[in-house]
Short mmCIF file of N, CA and C in Angstrom, two decimals:
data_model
loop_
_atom_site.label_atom_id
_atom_site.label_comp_id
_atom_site.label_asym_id
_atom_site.label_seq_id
_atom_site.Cartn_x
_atom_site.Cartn_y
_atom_site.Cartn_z
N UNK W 1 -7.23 33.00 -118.61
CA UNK W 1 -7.26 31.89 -117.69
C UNK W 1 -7.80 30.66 -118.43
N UNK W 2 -6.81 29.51 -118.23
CA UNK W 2 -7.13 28.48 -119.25
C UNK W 2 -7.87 27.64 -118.23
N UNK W 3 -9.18 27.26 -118.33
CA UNK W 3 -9.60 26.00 -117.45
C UNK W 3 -9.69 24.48 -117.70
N UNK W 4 -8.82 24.49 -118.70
CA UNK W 4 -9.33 22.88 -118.97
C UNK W 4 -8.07 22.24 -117.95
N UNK W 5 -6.86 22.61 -117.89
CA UNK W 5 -6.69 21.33 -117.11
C UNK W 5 -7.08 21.13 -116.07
N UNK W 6 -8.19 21.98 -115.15
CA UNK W 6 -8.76 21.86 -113.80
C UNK W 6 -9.96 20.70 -114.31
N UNK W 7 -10.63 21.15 -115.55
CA UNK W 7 -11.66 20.06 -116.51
C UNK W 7 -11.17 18.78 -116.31
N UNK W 8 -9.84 18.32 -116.92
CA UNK W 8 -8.98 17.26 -116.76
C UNK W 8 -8.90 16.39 -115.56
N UNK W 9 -8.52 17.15 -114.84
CA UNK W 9 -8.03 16.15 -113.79
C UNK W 9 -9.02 16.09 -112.68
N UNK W 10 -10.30 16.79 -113.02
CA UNK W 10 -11.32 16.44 -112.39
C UNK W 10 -11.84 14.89 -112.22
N UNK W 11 -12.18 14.18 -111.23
CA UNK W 11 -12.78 12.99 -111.71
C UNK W 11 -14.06 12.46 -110.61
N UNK W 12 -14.81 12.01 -110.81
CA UNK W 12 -15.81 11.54 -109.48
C UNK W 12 -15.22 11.01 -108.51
N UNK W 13 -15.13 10.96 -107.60
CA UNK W 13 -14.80 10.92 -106.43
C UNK W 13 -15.86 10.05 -105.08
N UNK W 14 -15.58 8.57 -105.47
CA UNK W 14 -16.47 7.99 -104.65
C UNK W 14 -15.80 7.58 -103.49
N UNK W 15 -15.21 8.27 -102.75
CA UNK W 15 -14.64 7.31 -101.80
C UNK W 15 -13.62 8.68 -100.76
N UNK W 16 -14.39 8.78 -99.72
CA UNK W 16 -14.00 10.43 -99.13
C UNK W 16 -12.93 10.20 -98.00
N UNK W 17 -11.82 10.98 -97.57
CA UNK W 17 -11.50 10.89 -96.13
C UNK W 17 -12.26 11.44 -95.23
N UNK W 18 -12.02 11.29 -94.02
CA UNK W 18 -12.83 11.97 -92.71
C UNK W 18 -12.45 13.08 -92.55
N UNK W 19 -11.82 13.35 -93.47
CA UNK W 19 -10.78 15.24 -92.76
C UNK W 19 -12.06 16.25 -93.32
N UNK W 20 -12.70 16.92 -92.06
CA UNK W 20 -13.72 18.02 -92.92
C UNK W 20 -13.61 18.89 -93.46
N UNK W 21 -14.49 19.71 -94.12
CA UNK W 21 -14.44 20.65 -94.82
C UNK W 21 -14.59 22.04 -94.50
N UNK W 22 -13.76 22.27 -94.56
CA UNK W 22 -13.27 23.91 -93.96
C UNK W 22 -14.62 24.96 -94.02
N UNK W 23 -14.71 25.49 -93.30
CA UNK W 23 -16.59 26.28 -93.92
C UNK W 23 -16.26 27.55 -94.70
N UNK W 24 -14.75 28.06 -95.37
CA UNK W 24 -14.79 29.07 -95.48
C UNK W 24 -14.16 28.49 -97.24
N UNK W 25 -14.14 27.14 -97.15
CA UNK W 25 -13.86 26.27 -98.65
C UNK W 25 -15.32 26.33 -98.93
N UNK W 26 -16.16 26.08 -98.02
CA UNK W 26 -18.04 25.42 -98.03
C UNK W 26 -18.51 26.85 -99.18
N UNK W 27 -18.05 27.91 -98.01
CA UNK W 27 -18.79 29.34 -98.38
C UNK W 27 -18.20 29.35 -99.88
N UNK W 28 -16.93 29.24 -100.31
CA UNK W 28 -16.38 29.29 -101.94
C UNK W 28 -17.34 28.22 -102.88
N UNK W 29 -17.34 27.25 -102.62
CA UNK W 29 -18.80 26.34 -103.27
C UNK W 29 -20.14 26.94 -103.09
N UNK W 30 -20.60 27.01 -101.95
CA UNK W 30 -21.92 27.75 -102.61
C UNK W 30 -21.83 28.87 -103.14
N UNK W 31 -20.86 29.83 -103.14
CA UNK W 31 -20.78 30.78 -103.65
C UNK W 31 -20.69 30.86 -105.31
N UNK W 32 -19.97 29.53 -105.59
CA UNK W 32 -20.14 29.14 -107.05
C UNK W 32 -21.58 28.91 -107.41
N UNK W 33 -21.88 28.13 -107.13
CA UNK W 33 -23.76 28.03 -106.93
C UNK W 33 -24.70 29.14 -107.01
N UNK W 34 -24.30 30.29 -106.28
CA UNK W 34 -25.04 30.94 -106.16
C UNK W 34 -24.95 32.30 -107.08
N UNK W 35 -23.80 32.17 -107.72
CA UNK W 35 -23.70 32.97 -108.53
C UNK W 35 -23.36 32.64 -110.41
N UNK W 36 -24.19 31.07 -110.56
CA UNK W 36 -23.96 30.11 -111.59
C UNK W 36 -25.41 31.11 -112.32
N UNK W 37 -25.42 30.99 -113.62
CA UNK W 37 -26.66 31.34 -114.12
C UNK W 37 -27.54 30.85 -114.15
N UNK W 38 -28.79 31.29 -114.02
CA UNK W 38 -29.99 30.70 -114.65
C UNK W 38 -31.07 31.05 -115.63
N UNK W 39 -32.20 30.39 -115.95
CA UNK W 39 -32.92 30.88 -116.70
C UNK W 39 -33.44 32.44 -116.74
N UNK W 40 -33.07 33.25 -117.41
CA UNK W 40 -33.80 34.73 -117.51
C UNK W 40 -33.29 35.05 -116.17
N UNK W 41 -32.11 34.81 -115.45
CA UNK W 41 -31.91 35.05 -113.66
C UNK W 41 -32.62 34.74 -112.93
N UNK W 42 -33.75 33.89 -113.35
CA UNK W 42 -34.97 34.01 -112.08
C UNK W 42 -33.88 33.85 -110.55
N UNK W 43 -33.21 32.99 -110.63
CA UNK W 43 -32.42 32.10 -109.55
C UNK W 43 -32.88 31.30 -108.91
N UNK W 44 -33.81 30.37 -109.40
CA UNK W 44 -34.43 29.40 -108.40
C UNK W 44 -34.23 28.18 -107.95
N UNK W 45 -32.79 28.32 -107.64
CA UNK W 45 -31.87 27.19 -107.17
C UNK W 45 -32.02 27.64 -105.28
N UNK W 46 -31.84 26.12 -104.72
CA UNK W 46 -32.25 25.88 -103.42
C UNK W 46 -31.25 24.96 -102.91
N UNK W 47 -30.58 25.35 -102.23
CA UNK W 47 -29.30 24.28 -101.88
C UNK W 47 -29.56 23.86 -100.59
N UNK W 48 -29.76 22.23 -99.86
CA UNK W 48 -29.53 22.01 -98.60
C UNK W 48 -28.07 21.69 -98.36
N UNK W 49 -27.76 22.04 -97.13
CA UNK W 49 -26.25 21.39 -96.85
C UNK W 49 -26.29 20.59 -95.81
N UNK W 50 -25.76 18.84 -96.14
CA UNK W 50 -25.84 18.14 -95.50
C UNK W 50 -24.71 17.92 -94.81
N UNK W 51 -24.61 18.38 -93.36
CA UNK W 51 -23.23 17.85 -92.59
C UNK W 51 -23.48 17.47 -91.24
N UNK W 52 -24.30 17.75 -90.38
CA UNK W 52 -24.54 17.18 -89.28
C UNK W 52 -24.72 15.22 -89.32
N UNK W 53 -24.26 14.78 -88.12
CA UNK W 53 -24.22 13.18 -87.88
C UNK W 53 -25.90 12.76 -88.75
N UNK W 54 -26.37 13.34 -88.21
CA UNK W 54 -28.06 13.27 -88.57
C UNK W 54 -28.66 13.33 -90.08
N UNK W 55 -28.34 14.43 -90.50
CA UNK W 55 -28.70 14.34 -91.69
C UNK W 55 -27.46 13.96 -92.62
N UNK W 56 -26.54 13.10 -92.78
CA UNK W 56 -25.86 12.52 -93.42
C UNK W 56 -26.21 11.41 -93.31
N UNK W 57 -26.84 10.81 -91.68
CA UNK W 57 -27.78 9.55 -91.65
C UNK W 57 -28.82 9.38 -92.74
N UNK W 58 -29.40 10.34 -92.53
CA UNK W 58 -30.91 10.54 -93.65
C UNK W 58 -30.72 10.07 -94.83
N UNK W 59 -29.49 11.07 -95.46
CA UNK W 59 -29.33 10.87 -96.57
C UNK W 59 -28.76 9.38 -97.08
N UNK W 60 -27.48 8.64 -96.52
CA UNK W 60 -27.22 7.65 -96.88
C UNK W 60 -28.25 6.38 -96.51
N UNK W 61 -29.24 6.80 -95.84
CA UNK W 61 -30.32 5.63 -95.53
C UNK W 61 -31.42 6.06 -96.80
N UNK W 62 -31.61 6.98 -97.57
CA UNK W 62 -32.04 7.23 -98.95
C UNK W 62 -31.12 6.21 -99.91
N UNK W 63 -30.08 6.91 -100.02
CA UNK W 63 -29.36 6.71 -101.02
C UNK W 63 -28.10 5.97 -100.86
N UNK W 64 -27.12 4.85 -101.53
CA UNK W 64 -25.96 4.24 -101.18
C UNK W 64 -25.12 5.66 -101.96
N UNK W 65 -25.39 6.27 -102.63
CA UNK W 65 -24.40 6.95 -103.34
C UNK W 65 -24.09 8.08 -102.83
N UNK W 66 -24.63 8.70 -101.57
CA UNK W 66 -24.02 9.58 -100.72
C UNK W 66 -22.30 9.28 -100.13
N UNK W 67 -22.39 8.39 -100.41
CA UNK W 67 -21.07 7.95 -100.42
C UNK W 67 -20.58 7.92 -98.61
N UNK W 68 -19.11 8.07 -98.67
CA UNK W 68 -18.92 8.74 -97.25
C UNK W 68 -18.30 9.97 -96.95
N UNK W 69 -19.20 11.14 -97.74
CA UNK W 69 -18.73 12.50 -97.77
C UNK W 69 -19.27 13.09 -96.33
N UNK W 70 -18.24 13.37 -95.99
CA UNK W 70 -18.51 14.74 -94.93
C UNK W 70 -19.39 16.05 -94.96
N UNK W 71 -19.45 16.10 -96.48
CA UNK W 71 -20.35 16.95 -96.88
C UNK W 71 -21.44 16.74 -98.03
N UNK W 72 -23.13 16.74 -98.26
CA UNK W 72 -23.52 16.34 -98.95
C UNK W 72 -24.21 17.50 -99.53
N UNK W 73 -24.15 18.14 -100.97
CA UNK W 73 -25.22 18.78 -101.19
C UNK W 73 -26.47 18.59 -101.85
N UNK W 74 -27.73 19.38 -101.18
CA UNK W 74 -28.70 18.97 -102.23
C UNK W 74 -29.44 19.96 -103.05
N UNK W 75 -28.80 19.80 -104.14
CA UNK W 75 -29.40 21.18 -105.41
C UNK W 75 -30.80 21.17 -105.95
N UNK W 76 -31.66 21.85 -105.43
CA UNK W 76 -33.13 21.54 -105.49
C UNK W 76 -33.26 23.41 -106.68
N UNK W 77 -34.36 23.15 -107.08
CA UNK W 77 -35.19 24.32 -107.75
C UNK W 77 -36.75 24.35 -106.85
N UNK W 78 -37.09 26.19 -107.01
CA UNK W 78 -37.80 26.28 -106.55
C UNK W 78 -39.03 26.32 -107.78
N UNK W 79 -39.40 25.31 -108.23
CA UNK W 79 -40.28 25.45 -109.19
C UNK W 79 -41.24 26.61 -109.53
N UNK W 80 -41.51 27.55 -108.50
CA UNK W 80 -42.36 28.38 -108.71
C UNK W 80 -42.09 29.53 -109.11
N UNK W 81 -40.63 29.46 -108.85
CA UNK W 81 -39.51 30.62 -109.07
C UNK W 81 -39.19 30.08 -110.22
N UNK W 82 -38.75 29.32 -110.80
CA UNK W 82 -37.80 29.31 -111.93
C UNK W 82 -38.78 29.36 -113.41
N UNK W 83 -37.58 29.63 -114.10
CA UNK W 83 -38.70 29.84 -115.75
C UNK W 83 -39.35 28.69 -116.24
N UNK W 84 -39.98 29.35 -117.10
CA UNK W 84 -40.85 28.67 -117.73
C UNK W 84 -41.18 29.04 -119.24
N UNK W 85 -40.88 28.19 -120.12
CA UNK W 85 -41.08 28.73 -121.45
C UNK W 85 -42.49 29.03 -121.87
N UNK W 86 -42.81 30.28 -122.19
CA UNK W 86 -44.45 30.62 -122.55
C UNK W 86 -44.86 29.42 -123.48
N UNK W 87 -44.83 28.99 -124.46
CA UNK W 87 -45.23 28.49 -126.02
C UNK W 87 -45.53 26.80 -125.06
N UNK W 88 -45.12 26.03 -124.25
CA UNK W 88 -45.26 25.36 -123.62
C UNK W 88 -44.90 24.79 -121.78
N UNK W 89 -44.98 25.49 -121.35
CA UNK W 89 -44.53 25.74 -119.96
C UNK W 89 -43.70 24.58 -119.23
N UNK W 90 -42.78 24.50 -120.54
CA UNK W 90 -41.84 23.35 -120.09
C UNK W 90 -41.07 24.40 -119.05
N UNK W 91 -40.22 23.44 -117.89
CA UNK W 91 -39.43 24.21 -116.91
C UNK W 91 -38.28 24.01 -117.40
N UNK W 92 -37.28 25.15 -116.58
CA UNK W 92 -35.60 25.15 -116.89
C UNK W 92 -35.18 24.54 -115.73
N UNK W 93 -36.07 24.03 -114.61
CA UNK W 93 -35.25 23.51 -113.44
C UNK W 93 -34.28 22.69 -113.58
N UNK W 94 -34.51 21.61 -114.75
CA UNK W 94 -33.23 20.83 -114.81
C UNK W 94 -32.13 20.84 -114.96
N UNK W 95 -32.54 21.66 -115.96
CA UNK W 95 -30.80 22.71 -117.02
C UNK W 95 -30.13 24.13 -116.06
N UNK W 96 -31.20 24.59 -114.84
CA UNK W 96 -30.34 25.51 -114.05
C UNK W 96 -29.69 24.76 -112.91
N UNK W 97 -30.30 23.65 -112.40
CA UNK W 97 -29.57 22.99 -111.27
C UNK W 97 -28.20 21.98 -111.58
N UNK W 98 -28.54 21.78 -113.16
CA UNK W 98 -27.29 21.57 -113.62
C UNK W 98 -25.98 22.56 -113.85
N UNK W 99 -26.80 23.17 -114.21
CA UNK W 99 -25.34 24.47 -114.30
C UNK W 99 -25.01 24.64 -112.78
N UNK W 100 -25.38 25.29 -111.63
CA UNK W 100 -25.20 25.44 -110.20
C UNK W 100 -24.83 24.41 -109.70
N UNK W 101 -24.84 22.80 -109.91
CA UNK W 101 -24.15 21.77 -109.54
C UNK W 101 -22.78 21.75 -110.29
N UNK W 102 -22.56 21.93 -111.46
CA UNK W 102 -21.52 21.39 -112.13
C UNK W 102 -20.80 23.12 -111.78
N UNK W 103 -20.59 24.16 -111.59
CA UNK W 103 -20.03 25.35 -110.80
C UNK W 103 -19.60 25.04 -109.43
N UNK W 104 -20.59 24.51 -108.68
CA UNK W 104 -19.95 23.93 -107.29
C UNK W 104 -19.02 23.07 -107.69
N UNK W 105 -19.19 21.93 -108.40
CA UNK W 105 -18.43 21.09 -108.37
C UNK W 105 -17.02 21.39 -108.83
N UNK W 106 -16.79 22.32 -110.08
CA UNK W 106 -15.60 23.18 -110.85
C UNK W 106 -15.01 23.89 -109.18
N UNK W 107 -15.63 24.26 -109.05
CA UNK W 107 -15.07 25.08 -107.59
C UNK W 107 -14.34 24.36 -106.36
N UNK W 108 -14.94 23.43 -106.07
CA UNK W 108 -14.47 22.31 -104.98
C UNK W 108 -13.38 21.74 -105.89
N UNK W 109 -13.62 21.01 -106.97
CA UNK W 109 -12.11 20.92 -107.64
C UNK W 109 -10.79 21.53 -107.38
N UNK W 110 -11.03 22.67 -107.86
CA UNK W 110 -10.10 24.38 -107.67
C UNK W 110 -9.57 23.98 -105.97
N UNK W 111 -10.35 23.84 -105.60
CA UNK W 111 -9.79 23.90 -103.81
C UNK W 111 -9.40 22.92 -103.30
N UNK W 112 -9.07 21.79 -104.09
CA UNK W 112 -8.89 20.32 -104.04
C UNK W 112 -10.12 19.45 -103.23
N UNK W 113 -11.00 19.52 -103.54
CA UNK W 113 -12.15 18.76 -102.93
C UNK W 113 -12.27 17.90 -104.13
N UNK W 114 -12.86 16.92 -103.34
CA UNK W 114 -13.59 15.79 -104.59
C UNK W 114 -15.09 15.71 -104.61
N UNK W 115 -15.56 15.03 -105.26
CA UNK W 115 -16.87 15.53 -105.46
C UNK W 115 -17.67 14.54 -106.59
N UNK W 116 -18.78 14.25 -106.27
CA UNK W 116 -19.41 13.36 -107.28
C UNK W 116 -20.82 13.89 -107.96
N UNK W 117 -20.96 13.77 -108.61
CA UNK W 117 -22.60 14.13 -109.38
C UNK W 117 -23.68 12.90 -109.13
N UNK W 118 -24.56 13.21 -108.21
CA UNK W 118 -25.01 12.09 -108.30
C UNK W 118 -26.89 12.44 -108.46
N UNK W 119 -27.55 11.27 -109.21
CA UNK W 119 -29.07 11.59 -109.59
C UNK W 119 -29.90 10.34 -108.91
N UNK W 120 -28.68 9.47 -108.53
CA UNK W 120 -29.86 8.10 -108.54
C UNK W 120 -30.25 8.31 -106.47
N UNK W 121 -31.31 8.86 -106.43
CA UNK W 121 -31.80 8.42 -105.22
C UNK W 121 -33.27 9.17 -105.72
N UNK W 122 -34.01 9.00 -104.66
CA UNK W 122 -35.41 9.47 -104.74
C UNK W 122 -35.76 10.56 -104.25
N UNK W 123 -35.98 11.18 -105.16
CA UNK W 123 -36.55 12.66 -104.41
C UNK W 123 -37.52 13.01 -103.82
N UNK W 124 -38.44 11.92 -103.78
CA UNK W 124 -39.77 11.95 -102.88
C UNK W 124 -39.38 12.06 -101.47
N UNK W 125 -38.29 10.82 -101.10
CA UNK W 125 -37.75 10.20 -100.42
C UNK W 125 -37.07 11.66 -99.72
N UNK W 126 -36.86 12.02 -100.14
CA UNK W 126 -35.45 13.99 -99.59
C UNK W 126 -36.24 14.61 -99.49
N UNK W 127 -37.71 14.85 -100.24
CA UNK W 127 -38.59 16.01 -99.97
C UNK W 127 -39.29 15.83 -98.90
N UNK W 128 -39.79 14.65 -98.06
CA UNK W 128 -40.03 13.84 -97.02
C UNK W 128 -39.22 14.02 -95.97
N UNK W 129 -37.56 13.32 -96.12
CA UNK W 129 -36.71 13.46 -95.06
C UNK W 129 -36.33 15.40 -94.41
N UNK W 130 -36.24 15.87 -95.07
CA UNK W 130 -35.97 17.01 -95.17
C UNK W 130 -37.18 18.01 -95.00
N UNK W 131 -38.50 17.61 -94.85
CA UNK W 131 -39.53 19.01 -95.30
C UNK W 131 -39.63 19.84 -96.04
N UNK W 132 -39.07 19.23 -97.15
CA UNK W 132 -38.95 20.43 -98.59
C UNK W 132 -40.88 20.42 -98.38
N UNK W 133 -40.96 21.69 -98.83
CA UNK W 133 -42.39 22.46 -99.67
C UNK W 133 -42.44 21.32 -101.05
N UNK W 134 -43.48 21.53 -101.10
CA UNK W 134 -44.00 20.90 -102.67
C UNK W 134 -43.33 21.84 -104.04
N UNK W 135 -43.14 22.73 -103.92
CA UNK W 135 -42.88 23.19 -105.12
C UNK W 135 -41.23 23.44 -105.07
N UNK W 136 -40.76 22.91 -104.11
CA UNK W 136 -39.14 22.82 -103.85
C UNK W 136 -38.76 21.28 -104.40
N UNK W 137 -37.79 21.06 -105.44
CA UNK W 137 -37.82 19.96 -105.95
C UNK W 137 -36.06 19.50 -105.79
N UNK W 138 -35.80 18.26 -105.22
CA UNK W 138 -34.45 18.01 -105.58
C UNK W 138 -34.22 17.60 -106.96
N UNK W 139 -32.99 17.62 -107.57
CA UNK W 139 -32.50 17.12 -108.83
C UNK W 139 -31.13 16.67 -108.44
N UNK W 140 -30.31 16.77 -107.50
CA UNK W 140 -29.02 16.28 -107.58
C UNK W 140 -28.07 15.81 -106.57
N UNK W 141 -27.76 15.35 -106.11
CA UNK W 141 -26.42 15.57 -104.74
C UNK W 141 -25.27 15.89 -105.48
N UNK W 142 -24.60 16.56 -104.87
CA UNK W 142 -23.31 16.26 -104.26
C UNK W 142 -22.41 16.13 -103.53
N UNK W 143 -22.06 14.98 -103.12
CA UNK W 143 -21.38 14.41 -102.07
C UNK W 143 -19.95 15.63 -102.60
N UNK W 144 -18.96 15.67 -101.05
CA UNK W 144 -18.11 16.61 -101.49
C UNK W 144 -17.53 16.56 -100.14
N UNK W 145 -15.95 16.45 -100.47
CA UNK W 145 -14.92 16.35 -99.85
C UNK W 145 -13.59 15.92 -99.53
N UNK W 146 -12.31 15.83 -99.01
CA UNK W 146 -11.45 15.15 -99.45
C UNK W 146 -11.25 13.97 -99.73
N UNK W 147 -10.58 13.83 -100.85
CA UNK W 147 -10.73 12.22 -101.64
C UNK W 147 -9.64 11.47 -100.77
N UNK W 148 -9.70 9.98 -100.44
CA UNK W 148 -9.50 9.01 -99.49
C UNK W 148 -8.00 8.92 -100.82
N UNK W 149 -6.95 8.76 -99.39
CA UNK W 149 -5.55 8.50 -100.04
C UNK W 149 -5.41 7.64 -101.41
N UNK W 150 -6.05 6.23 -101.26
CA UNK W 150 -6.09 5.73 -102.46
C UNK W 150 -7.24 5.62 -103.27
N UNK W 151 -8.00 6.82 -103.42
CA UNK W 151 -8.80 6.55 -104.54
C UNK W 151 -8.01 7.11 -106.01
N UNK W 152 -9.24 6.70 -106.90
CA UNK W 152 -8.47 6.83 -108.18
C UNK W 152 -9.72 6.82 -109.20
N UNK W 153 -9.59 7.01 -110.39
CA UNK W 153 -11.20 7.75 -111.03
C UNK W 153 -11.28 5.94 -111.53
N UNK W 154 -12.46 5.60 -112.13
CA UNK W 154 -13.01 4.97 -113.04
C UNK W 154 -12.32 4.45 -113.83
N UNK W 155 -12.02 3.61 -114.70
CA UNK W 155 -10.98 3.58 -116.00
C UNK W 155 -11.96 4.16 -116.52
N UNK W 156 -12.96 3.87 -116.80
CA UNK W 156 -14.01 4.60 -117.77
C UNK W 156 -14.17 6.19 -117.89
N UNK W 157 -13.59 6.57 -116.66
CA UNK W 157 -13.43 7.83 -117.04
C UNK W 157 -12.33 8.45 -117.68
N UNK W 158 -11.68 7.64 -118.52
CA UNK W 158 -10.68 7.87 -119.12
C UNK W 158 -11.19 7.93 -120.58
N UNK W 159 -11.94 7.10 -121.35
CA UNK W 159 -12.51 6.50 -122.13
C UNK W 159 -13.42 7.73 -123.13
N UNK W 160 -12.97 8.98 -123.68
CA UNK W 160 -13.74 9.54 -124.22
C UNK W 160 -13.82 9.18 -126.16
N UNK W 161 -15.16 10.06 -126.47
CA UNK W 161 -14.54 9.88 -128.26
C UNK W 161 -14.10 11.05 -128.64
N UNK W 162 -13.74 10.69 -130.18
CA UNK W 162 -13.10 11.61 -130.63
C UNK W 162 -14.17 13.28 -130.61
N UNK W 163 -13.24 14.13 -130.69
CA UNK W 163 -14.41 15.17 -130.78
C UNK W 163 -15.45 15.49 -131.91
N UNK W 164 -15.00 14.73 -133.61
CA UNK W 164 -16.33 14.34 -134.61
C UNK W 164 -16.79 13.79 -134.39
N UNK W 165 -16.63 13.21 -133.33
CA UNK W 165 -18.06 12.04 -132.82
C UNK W 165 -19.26 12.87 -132.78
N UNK W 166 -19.40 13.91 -132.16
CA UNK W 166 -20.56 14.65 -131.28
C UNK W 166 -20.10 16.25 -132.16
N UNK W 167 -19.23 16.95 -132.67
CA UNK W 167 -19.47 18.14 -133.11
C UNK W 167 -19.72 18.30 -134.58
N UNK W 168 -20.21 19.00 -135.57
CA UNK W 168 -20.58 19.03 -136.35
C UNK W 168 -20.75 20.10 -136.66
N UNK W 169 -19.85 20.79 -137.83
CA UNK W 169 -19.53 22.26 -138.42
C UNK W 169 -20.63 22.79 -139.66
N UNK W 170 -21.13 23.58 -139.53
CA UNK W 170 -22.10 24.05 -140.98
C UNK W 170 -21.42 25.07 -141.22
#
């Protein structure tokens, strides 16, 4: 199974129709999520799902980049759960909620959903709106759902370098 051209024609997706999201497409996304790896398995990924009138309010009164998805997710770690490297007790929360975001997102692709990665809002701000616990941390949204008839990616997302830019053979 070759995945790059699903890689390809992936693109952010800022700009959603109103048609919702099927819950049995929903259950195939978190299911990517929930079965994405993590550090040593702990699994200490924490997903809210934003779809009610209400908390899609919340969220876009946080953030402009919730966009106008029908569906918003929020990929949190449970800090207390997830690893921790002995030698300095740096955490993996960042690098597992990345992997479990970018799996949802590969997945909603697959099912024709669109979908954006997004970091810029405040997580104080979500741990507040929401009643996250203190040791429940957001790191990501993603907005997610069908892309609006005429959207179209970025030019910039066209714009990569060559692959010796960044790889390097020993």
């Amino acid at each position: 199974m070759d995945i790059l051209p699903l890689l390809r024609e992936r693109f952010s997706v800022r700009d959603f129709s109103d048609r919702p999201v099927k819950k049995e497409d929903l259950d195939k996304i978190l299911e990517a999520g929930r079965i994405a790896p993590t550090a040593k398995n702990e699994q200490g990924q924490r997903i809210l799902v934003l779809q009610s009138k209400e908390a899609l309010e919340t969220i876009r009164e946080i953030t402009p980049s919730a966009y106008n998805a029908p569906v918003v997710l929020v990929i949190c770690a449970d800090e207390d759960v997830t690893w921790k490297r002995h030698r300095d007790s740096w955490c993996a929360a960042p690098i597992d909620t990345s992997i479990v975001c970018c799996h949802m997102m590969l997945e909603a692709q697959s099912l024709g959903l669109g979908s954006v990665w997004v970091c810029a809002f405040d997580p104080e701000k979500v741990k507040v709106a929401f009643n996250l616990p203190e040791n429940v941390v957001p790191y990501s949204l993603l907005p997610l759902g069908y892309q609006a008839q005429d959207c179209q990616p970025n030019p910039r997302h066209f714009e990569r370098f060559d692959i010796d830019h960044f790889v390097k053979y020993y």
